Structures are given as C-alpha cells and as structure tokens.
CSV table of C-alpha atoms and ligand atoms in Angstrom, one decimal:
chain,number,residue,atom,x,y,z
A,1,UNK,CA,100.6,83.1,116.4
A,2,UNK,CA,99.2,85.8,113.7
A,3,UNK,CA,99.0,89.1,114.8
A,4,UNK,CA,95.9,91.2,113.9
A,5,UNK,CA,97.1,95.1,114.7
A,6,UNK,CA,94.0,97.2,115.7
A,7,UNK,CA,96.5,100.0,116.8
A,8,UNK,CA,96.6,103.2,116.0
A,9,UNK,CA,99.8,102.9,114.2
A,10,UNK,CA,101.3,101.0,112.8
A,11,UNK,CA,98.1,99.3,111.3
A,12,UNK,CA,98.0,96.4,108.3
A,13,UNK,CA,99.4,96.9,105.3
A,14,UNK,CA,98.1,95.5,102.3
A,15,UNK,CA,99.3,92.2,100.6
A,16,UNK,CA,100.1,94.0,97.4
A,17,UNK,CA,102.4,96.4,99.1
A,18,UNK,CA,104.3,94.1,100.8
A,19,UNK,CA,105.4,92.9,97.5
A,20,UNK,CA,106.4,95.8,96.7
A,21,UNK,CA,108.4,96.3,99.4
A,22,UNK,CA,110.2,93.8,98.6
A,23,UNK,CA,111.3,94.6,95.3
A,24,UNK,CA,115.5,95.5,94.3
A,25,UNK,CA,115.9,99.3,95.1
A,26,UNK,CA,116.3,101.4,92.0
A,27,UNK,CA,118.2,104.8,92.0
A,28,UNK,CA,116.4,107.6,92.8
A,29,UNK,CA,117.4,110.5,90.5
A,30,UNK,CA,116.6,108.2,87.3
A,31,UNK,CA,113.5,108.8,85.1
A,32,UNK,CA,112.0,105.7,86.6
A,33,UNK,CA,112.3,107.2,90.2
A,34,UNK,CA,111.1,110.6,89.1
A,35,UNK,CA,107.9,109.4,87.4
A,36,UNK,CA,106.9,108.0,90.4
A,37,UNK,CA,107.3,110.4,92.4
A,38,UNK,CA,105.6,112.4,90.4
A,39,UNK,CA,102.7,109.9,90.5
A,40,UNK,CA,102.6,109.6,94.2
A,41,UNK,CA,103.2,113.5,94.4
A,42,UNK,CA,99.6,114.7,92.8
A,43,UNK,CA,97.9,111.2,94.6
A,44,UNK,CA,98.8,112.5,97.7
A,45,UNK,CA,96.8,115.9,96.4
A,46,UNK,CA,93.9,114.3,95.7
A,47,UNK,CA,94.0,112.4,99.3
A,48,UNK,CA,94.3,115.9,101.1
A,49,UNK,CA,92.5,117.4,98.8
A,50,UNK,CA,94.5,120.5,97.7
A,51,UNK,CA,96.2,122.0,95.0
A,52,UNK,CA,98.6,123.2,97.5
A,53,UNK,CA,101.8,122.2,97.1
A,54,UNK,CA,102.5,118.6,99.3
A,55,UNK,CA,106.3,117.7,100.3
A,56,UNK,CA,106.9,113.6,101.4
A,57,UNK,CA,110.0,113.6,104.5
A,58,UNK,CA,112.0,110.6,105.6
A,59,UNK,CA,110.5,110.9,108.9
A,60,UNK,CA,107.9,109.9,111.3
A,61,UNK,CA,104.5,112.1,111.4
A,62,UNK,CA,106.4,114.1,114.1
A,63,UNK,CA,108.9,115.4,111.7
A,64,UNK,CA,106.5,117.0,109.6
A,65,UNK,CA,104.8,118.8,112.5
A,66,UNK,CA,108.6,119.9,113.7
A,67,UNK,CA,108.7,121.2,109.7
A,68,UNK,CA,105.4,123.2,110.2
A,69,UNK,CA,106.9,125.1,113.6
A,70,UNK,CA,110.4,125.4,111.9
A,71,UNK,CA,109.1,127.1,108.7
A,72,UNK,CA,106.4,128.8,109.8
A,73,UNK,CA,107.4,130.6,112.8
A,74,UNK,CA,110.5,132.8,114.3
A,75,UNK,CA,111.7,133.0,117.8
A,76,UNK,CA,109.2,134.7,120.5
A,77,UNK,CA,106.4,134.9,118.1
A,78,UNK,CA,103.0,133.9,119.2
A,79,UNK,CA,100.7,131.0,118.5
A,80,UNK,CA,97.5,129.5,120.3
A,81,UNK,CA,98.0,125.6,120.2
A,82,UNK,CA,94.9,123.3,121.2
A,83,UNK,CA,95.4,120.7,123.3
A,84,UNK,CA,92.9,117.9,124.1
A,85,UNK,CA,95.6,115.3,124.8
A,86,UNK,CA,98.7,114.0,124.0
A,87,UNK,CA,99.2,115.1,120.2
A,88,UNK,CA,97.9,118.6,120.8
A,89,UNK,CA,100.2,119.0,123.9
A,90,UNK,CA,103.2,117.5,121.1
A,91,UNK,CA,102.5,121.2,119.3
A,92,UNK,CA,103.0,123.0,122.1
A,93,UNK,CA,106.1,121.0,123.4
A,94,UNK,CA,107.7,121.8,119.5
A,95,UNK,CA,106.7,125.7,119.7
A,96,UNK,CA,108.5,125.1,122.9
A,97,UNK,CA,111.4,124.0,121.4
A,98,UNK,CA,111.8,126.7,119.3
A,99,UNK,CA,111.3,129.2,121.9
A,100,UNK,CA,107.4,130.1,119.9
A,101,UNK,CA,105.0,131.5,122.9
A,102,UNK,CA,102.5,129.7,123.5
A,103,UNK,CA,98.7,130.6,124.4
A,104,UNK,CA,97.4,127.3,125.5
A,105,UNK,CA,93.4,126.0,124.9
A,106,UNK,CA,93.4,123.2,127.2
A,107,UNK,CA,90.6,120.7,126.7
A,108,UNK,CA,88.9,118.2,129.1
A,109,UNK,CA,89.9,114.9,128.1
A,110,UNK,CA,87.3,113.5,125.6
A,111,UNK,CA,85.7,116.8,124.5
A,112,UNK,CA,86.6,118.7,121.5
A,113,UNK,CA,87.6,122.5,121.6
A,114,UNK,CA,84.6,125.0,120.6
A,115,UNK,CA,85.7,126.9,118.0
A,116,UNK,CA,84.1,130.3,119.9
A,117,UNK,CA,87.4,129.5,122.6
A,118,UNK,CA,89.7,130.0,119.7
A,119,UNK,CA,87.4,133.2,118.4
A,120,UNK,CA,87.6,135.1,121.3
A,121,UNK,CA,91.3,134.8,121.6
A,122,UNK,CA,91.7,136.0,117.9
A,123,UNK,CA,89.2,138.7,118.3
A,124,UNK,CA,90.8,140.1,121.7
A,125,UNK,CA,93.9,139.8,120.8
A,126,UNK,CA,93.9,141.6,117.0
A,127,UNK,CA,95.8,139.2,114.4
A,128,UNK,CA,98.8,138.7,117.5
A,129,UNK,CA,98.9,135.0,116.6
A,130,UNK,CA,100.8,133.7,113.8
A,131,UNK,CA,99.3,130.4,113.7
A,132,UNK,CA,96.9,127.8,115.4
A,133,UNK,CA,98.0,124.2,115.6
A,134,UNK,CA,95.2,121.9,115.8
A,135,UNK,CA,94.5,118.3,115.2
A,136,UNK,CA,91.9,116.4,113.1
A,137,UNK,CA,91.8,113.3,114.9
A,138,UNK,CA,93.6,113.3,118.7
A,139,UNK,CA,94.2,109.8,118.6
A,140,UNK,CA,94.9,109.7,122.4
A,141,UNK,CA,91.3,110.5,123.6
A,142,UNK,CA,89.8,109.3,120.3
A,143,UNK,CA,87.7,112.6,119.5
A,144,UNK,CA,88.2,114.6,116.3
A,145,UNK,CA,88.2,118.6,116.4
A,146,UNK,CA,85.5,120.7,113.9
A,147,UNK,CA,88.5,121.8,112.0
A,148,UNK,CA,86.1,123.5,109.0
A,149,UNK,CA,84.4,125.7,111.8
A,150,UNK,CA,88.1,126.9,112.7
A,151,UNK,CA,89.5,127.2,109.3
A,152,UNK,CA,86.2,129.5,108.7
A,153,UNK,CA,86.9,131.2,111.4
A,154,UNK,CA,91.0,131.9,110.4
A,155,UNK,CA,90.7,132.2,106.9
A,156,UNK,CA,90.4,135.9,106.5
A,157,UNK,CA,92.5,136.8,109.1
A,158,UNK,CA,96.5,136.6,108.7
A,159,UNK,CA,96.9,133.5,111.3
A,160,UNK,CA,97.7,130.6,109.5
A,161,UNK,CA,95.9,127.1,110.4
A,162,UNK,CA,98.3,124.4,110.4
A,163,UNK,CA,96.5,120.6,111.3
A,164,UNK,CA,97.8,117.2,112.8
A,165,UNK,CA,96.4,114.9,110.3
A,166,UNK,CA,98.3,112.0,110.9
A,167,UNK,CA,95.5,109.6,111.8
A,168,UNK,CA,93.3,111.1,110.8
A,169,UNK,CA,94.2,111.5,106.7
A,170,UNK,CA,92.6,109.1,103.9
A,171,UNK,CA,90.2,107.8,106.9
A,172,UNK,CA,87.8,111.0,107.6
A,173,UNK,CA,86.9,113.9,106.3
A,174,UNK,CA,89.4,116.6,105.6
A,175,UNK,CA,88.9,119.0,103.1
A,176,UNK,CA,92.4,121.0,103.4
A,177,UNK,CA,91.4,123.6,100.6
A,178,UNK,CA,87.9,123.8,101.2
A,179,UNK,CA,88.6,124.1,104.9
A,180,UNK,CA,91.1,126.4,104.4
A,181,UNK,CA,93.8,124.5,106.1
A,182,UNK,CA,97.1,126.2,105.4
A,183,UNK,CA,99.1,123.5,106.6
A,184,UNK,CA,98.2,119.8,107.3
A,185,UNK,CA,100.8,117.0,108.5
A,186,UNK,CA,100.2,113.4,107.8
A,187,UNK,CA,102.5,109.9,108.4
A,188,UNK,CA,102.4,106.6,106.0
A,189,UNK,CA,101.5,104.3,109.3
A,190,UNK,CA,98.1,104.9,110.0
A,191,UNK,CA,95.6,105.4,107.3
A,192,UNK,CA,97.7,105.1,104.0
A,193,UNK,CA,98.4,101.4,105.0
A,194,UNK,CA,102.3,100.9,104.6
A,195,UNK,CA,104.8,100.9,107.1
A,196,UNK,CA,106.4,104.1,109.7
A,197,UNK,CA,108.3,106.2,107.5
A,198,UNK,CA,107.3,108.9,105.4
A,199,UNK,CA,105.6,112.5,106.5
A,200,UNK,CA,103.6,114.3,104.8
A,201,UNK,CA,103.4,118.0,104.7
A,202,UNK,CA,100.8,120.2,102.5
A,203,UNK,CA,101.5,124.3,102.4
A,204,UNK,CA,99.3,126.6,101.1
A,205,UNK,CA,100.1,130.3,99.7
A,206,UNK,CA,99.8,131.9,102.7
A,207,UNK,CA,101.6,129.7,104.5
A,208,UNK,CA,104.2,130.5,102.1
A,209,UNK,CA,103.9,134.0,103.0
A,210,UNK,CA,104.9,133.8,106.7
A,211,UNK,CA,106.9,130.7,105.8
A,212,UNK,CA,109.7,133.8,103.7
A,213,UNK,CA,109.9,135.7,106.8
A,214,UNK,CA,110.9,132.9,109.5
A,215,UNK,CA,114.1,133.0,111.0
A,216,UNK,CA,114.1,129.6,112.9
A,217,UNK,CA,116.5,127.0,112.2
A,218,UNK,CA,115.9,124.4,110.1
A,219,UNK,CA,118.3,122.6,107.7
A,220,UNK,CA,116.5,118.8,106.8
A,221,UNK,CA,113.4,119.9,107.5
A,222,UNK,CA,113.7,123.2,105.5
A,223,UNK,CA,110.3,123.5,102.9
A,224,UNK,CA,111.6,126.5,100.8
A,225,UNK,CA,114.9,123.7,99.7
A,226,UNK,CA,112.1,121.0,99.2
A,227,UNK,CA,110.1,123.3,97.0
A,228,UNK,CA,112.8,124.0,94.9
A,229,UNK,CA,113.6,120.4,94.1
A,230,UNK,CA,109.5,119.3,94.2
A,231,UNK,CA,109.5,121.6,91.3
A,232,UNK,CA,112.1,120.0,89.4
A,233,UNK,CA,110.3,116.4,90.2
A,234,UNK,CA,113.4,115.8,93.1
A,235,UNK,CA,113.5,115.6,96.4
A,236,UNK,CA,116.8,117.8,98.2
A,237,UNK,CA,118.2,114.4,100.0
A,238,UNK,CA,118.0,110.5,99.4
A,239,UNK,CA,114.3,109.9,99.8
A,240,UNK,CA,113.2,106.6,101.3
A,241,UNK,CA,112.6,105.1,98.0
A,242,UNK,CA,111.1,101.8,98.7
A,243,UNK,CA,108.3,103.5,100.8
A,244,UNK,CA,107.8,106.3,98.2
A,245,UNK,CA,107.1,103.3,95.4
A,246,UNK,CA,104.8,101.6,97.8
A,247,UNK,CA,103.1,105.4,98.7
A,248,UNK,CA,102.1,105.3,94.9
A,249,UNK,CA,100.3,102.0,95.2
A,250,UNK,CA,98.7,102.7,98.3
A,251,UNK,CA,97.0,106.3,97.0
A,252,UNK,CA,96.2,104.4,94.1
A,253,UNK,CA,94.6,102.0,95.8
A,254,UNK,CA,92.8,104.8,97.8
A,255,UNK,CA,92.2,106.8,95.0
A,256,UNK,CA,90.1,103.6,93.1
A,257,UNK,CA,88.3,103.0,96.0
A,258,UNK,CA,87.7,106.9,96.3
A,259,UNK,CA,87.4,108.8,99.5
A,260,UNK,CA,83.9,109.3,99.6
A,261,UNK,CA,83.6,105.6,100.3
A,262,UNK,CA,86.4,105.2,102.1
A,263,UNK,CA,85.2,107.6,105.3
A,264,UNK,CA,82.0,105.3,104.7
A,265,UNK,CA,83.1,102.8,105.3
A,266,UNK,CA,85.3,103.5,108.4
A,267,UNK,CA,82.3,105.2,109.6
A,268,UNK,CA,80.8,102.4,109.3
A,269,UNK,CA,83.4,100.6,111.4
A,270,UNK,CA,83.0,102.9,113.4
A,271,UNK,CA,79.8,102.9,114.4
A,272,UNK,CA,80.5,98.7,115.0
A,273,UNK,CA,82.5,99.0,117.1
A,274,UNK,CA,80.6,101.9,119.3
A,275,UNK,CA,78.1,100.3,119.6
A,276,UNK,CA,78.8,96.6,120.4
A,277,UNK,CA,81.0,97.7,123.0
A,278,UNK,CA,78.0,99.8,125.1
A,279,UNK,CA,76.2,97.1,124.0
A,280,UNK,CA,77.6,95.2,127.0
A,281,UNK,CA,77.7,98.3,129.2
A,282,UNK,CA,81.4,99.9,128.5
A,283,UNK,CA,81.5,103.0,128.2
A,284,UNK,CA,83.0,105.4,125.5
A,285,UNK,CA,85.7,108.2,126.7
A,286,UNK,CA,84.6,110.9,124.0
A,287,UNK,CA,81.7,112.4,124.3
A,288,UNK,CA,78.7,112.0,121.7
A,289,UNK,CA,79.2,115.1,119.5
A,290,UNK,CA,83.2,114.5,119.1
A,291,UNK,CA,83.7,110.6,118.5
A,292,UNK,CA,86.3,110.1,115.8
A,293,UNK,CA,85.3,107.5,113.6
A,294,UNK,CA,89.5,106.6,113.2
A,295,UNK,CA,89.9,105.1,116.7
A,296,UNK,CA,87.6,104.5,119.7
A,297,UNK,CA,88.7,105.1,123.0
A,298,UNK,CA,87.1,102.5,125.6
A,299,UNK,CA,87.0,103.0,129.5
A,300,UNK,CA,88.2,100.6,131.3
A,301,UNK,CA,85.2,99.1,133.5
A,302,UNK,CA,85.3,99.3,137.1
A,303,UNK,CA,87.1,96.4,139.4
A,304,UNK,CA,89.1,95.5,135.8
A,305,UNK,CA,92.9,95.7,135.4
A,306,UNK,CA,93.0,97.8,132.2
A,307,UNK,CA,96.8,97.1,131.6
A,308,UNK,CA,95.8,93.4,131.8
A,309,UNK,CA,92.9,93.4,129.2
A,310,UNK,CA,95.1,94.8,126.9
A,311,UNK,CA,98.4,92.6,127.5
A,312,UNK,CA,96.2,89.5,127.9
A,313,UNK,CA,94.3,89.9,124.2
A,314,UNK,CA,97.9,90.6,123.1
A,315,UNK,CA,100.0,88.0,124.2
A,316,UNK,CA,97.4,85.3,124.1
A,317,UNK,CA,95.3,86.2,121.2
A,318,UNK,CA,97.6,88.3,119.0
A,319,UNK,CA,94.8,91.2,119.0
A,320,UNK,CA,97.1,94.6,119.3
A,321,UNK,CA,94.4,97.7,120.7
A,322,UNK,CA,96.4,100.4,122.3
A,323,UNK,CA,96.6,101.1,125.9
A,324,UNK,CA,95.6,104.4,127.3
A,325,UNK,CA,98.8,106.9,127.2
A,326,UNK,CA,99.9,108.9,129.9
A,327,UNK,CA,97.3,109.6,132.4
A,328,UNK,CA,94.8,107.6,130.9
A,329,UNK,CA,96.9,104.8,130.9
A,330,UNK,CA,94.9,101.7,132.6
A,331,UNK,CA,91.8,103.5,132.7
A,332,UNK,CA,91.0,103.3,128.8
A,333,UNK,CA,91.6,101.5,126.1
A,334,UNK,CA,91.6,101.9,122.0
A,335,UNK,CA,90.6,100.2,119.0
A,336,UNK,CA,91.8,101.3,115.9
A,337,UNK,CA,89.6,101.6,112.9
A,338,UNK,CA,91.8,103.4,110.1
A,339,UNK,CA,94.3,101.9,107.1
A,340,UNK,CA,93.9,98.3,105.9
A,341,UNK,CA,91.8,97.1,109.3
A,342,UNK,CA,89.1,95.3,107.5
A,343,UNK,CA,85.4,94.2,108.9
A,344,UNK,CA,86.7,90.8,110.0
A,345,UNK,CA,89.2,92.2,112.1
A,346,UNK,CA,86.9,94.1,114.2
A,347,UNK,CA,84.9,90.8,114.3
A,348,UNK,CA,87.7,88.9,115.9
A,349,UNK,CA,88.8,91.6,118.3
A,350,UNK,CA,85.4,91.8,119.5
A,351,UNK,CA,85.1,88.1,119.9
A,352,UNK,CA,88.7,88.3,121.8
A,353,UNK,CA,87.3,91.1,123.9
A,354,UNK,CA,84.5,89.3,125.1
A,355,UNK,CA,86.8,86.7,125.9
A,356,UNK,CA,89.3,88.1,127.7
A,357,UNK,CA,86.7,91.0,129.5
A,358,UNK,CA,84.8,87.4,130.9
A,359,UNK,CA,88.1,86.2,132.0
A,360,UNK,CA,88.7,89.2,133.9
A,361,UNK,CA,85.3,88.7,136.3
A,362,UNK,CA,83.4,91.4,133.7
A,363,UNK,CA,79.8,90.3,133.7
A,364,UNK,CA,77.5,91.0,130.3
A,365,UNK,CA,75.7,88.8,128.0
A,366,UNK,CA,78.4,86.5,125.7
A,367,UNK,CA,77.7,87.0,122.2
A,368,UNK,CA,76.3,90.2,121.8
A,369,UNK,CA,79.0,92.6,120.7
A,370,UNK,CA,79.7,90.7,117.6
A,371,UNK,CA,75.4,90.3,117.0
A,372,UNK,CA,75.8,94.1,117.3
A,373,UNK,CA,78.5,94.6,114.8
A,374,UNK,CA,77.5,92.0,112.5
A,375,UNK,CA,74.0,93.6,112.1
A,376,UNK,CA,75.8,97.1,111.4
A,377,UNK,CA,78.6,95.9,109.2
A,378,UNK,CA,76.7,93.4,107.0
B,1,LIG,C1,97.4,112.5,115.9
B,1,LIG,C2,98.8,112.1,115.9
B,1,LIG,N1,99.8,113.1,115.8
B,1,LIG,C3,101.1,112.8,115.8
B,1,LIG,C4,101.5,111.5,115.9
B,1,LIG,C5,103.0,111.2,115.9
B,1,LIG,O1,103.3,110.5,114.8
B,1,LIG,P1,104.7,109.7,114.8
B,1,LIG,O2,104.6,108.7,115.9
B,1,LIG,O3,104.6,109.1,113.4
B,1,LIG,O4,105.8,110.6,114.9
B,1,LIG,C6,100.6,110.5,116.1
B,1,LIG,C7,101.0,109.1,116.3
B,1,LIG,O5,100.4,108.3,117.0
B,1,LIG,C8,99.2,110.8,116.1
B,1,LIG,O6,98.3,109.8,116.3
C-alpha cells in the first residue's frame, strides 16, 4: 500500500530529491562541497528573508531552538516564553534546562497570544527580559501567532525576538528582517520538502550582541564557532552532506516557484481543506482570526473514537494526519498542508475521511467535502 503523508513532519519529498539522495557522497571540505554550501547558504536567505547571517545544524528543528537558549542567554537571566501548546511550552522546558527564568504567557488552546499581553509585561517590567521565544506556526493547536505585531513591538527595546519557525518556514509568511525577528529556527522535514535532519538558525546583529556576553554552555551547538567557519564557506564539524546537496535543490526549487506564490497556494490548500471539513459539520480547534494556513487542526466529533479515525485512514488507506498530542490527544485531529503535499493529496484524504468518518456511525452528506475543495482548489 502507498503511503500519502499529510503529517506535519515528515511530509513528501520531491521525486527530484530523492535522486539526489541517492547519489555517492562527496567530501565535504572540497571546492565541490564548498560551492554548494555556499549556494544553499544565501537560498536559505532568500527563504527567511534576511541578510542576517543563517547557520545549517545536523540536528532536528529542536537543536536549533536548544542553539538559540544556549547562545543567547546565561544562567538566571530572564525571558517571557509564549505558550499556546506543545512547541511554545518546548521553549520554556529548554530555558528550563539551562536554569533561564521564565515568565510564562499561557494561551488557551486554539487562540493566539495578543501582542498587548507581551506589551504590558515589557512596559512594567523595564527591558528585564532578555528575550521572547515565540512561534510562527504552533503546529499542535494549528494557529499561527502575529509575529510582525511582536517584533514591532521588541524592536526598539534591547529584548531580542527569537521564533519557532519550523513549520511554519517556506509555507507562510515570515518576514524575519522586516519583522525584526532576531532569531528564527527552522527544520528540513516540514516545508523545505526533504527528509528530518538539518536545523536552521538565522541571527541578527543584535542578537549577536547578547549572543558575546552569554555564559551558558554550549560546545556543538555553539554559533560564534559556526560563524567563524560560515565565513570561510565551512561548517566547524562534518555536516550532513547528502541533506545539505538536496537543501540546495529544494530552495532552488522554492526559490523558482517564489514565495509569494508558494504561501498562495498553501493558502489556498488551506482554505480546502477548512472548509470542506465544516462543510459536513466538524468543527475547527483554532479560532477564526488565528488559523494557520500550514496545518488544520480538526475536532474530533462527538460519539467518534478520535484515536480510531486516525489509525483506521492509516492502516487501511495509507492517509498519515496526525493525532492530537498530549491533552488533545483523541479529541482533535490534523491535516498537514505544508512541503511537497500537493492538491491531489488533500483530495484523497478527504475522500478517505469521509470514508472512514461514515464507518465510524458519523452522519453528513457523502460527497461534499471533496465538491467543496474541488470548487476552491480548481
Ligand atoms: C512548531 C514546531 N517546533 C518545533 C518542532 C520540533 O522539531 P523537531 O521534531 O524537528 O525537533 C516541531 C515539530 O513538529 C514543530 O512543529
């Protein structure tokens, strides 16, 4: 049986990469390797959209928010992290880690933070906070954060702005200079189409400022060692070469398409898949004014056995959505719209959903989601 992954990472990769992949290695501190690098390097630039300088890790996405609390920050200083699920409470379990305090804005499951919370902490509190760690798309609840309303509000004060961009990067909007993002983190599995991997991490000069007086430890994941071999076209360890050389054809591939039309047409997606799923009467977990166009989180309808929806369009249809994690696991579910996840595939895992929702006892009228989505994606 194939299997179509609507997940929010890993998700497709592309024919032409998988080629690549499987290409002979090459040595990596060779002209060849170097130029590429290079290549992927300023690609990367243009798909963050900085100048800033942008390091690639041999890691998951988590490493590279573990860089951004490592380098930023020392012992018993002071940050405000945002959670409004799982990946914003991952910030505050890393400042945790590294013994950073933190001033929690906890957010209701499905809503976004107001940027006036995260004002009126700054403003009472006089520049006390180093940094605040946010995310762009909190894939868990399936709601995106107004991330240029906080960078306008950080970005002539001394407290750096650091952003979980790992699903959310190359599939909507983020303007990391414009924005004034100082830092924003980013993984290869979600919406640069190739396989778990590679981090990303983008640093801006005032990052660099506070980054020269942290005292935490950090060895690997150390961004003054990776500067000084970026700057040289290097990286300070073995880099994961094969996914560096497939990195470069996948921002290409980005880059051709361009991102204007890229957060179209996921928007688009998007928007399919929202609406053929109320369509039939399920409703959406994020509220109106916060729906991430990267992911939509479903609830799971009343009298239906949400870990069985999932399992059963897995096992006997091949269609991978995600469970809901944590406390939200059974009660919602999510479809991935982000990285190489094409039209057809929300077609077929809409036509599987009906399926396996009818199965289940759920009662709405057959046919409609994909009528719905057709009409929208055509
Ligand atoms: C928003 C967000 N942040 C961080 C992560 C963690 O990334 P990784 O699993 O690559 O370490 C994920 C992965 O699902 C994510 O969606």
């Amino acid at each position: 049986m194939k299997n179509y992954l609507l997940t929010p990472g890993p998700t497709p990769i592309p024919p032409k990469i998988l080629e690549i992949l499987a290409e002979p290695i090459i040595h990596h501190r060779t002209p060849q390797f170097r130029k590429i690098l290079k290549e992927a390097t300023e690609d990367l630039k243009y798909t963050f959209q900085t100048k800033s300088d942008v390091f690639i890790f041999s890691s998951s996405g988590t490493g590279a928010m573990e860089a951004a609390v490592a380098n930023l920050l020392s012992p018993n200083d002071t940050v405000i992290t945002i959670e409004a699920g799982k990946f914003g409470e991952r910030w505050t379990e890393i400042c945790k880690a590294y013994k950073i305090n933190t001033e929690v804005i906890k957010v209701e499951g499905g809503r976004s933070v107001e940027p006036e919370m995260i004002e009126s902490k700054i403003k009472a509190q006089d520049s006390k906070f180093k940094a605040v760690f946010t995310t762009l798309c909190e894939t868990s609840t399936g709601t995106t954060h107004n991330i240029k309303a906080i960078g306008e509000l950080l970005k002539d004060t001394d407290t750096v702005l650091v952003t979980d961009a790992v699903s959310g990067l190359g599939v909507i909007p983020l303007e990391t200079d414009n924005w004034s993002c100082d830092v924003v983190v980013a993984g290869s599995q979600k919406g640069l189409m190739l396989p778990p991997g590679l981090s990303f991490i983008s640093v801006s000069q005032k990052a660099w400022n506070l980054i020269k007086d942290s005292k935490s430890p950090k060895y690997y994941f150390d961004l003054s060692k990776a500067k000084k071999a970026s700057d040289k076209t290097d990286t300070p360890f073995t880099p994961a070469i094969s996914l560096v050389i497939a990195l470069r054809e996948s921002l290409k591939m980005i880059r051709e398409e361009g991102l204007e039309k890229r957060f179209e047409r996921y928007k688009k997606m998007a928007e399919a898949v929202k609406r053929a799923v109320t369509s039939i009467g399920l409703e959406l977990f994020a509220e109106k004014n916060c729906q991430s166009d990267a992911i939509t989180a479903i609830k799971v309808p009343e009298n239906i056995d949400g870990e069985k929806l999932v399992k059963t369009m897995r096992e006997k249809y091949g269609i991978w959505v995600a469970e809901g994690q944590a406390e939200l696991k059974g009660k919602i579910f999510r479809i991935a719209h982000m990285g190489y996840i094409r039209e057809k595939d929300i077609i077929r895992c809409l036509s599987v959903l009906e399926k396996v929702l009818h199965s289940l006892g759920y009662k709405f009228k057959r046919g409609e989601t994909i009528k719905v989505a057709r009409a929208i994606l055509k």
